[in-house]
Coordinates of C-alpha atoms in Angstrom, one line a residue:
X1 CA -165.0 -54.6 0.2
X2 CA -161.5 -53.7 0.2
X3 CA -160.2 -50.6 -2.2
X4 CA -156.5 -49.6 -2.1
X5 CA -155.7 -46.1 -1.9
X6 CA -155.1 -43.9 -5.3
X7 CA -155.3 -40.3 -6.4
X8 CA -159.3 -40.3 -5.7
X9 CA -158.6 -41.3 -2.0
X10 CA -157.8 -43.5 1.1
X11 CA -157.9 -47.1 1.0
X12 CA -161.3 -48.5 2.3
X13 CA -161.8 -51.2 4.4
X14 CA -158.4 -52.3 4.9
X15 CA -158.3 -55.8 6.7
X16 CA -157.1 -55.5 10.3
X17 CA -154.2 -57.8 10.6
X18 CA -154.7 -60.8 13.4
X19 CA -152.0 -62.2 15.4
X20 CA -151.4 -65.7 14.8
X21 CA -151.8 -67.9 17.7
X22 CA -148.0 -69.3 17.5
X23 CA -146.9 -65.6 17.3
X24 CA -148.0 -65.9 21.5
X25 CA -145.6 -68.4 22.6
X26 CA -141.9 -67.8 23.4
X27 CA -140.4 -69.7 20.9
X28 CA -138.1 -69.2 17.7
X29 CA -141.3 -69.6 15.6
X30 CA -143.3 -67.4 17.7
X31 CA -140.8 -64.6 17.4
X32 CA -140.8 -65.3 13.6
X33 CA -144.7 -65.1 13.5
X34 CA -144.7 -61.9 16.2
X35 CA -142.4 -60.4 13.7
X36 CA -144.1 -61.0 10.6
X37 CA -147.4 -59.8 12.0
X38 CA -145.0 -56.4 13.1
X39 CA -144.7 -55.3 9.9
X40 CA -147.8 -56.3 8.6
X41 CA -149.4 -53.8 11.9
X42 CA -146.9 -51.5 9.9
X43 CA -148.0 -51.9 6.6
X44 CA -151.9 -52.1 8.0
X45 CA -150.7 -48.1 9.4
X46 CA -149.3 -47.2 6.2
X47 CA -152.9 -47.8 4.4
X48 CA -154.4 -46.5 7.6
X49 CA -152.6 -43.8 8.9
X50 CA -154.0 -45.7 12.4
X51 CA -150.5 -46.3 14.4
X52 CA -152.2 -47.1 18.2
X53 CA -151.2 -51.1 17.4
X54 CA -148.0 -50.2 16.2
X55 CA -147.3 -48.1 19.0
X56 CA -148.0 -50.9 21.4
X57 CA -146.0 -53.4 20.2
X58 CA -142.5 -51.8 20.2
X59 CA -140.6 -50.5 23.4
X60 CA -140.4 -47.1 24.4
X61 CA -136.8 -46.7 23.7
X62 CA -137.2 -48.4 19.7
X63 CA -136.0 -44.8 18.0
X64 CA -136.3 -46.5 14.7
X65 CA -140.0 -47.5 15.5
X66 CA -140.8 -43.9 17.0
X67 CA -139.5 -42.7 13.7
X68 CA -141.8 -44.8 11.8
X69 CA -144.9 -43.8 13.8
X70 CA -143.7 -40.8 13.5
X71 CA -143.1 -40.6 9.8
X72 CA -146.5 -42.1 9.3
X73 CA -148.8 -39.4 11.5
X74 CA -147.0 -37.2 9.4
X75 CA -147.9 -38.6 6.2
X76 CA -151.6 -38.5 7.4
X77 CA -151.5 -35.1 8.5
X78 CA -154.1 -32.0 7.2
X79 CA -155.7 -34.5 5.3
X80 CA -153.2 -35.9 3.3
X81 CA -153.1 -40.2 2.8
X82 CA -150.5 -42.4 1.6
X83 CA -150.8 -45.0 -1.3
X84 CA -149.1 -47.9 -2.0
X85 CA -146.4 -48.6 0.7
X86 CA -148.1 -52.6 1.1
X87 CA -145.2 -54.9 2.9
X88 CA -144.8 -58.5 2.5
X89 CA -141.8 -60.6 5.0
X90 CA -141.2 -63.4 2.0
X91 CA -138.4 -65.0 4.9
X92 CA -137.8 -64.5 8.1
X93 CA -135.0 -66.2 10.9
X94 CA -135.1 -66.0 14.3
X95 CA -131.5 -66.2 16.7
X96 CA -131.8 -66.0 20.2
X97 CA -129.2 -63.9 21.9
X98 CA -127.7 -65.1 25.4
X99 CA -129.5 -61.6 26.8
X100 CA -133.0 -62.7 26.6
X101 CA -134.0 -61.0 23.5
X102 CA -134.3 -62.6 20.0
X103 CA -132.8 -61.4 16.8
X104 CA -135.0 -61.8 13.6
X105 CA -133.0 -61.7 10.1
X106 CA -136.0 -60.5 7.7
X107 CA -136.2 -59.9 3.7
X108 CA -138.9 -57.0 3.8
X109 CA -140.6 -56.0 0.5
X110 CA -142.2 -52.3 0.4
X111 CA -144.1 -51.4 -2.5
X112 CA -143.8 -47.9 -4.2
X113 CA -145.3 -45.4 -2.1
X114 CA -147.2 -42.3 -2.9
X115 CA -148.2 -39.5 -0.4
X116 CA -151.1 -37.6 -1.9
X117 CA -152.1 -34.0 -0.4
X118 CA -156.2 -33.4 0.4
X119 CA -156.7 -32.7 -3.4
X120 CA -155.2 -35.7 -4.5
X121 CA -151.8 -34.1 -6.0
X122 CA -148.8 -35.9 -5.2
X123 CA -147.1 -34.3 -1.7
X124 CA -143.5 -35.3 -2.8
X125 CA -141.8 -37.7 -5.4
X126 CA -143.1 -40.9 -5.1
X127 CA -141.2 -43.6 -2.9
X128 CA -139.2 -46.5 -4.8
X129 CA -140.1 -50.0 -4.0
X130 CA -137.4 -51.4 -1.6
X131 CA -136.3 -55.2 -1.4
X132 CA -133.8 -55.3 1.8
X133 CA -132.6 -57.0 4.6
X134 CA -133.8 -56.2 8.1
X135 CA -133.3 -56.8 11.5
X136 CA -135.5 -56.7 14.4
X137 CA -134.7 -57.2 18.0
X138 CA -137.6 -58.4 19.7
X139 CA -138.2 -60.0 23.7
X140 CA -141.0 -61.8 24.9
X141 CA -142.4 -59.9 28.1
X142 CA -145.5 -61.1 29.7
X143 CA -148.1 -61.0 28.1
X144 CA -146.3 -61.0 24.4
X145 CA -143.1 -60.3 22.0
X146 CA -142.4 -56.3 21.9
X147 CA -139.4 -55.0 18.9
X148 CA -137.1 -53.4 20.9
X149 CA -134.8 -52.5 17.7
X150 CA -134.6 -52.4 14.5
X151 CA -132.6 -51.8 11.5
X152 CA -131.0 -52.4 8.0
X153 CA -128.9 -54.7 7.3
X154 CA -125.9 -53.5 5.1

């Protein structure tokens, strides 16, 4: 059974996120779904600290995305484990660009977020709870969509 993480620990058996079939097709609404799914990998590595899907489904050249991954090995590391953090993509729109790749216009919701060290104490100040506009540049290459950007909208 699923337990989110608190002061005592790690979340526990955190439910993989699946891909949705329409999320494998080259459309508007595949882009849409691939994106979704994205951040909910993201979120999934946030409870996790598990970043090898993540990793996979952005370029090489995303510096945002190597940031994240980055960020989130480092909340994980010498035993320390993040709560909270959960996202949720309430809209998303996709655009695509005359270069092949797709913009998606996203609302992304991050819940408050809470790094805790191996003894439970808090690492640093807890993270607000964010409610902003994204976007994410993403291109279907065989065999799937990949985010090749991403950012804030401001």
């Amino acid at each position: 059974m699923y337990k989110p993480a608190d002061a005592s620990g790690p979340a526990q058996n955190v439910p993989v996120p699946v891909l949705p079939e329409v999320a494998k097709t080259e459309s508007k609404e595949g882009a849409e779904a691939f994106t979704k799914y994205w951040f909910s990998v993201l979120s999934y590595a946030y409870e996790t600290g598990d970043t090898a899907e993540l990793s996979k489904l952005a370029t090489p050249d995303c510096s945002f995305c190597r940031g994240l991954v980055d960020d989130i090995e480092a909340a994980w590391a010498d035993g320390k484990w993040v709560a909270g953090g959960k996202i949720e993509i309430p809209a998303a729109t996709a655009k695509p660009s005359s270069d092949g790749s797709t913009q998606v216009i996203l609302q992304v919701l991050q819940k408050e977020l809470v790094i805790h060290n191996r003894d439970g104490s808090p690492y640093q100040d807890k993270t607000a709870a964010t409610n902003t506009g994204s976007v994410a540049i993403v291109k279907f290459v065989d065999p799937g969509w990949v985010v090749g950007d991403l950012g804030l909208i401001r």
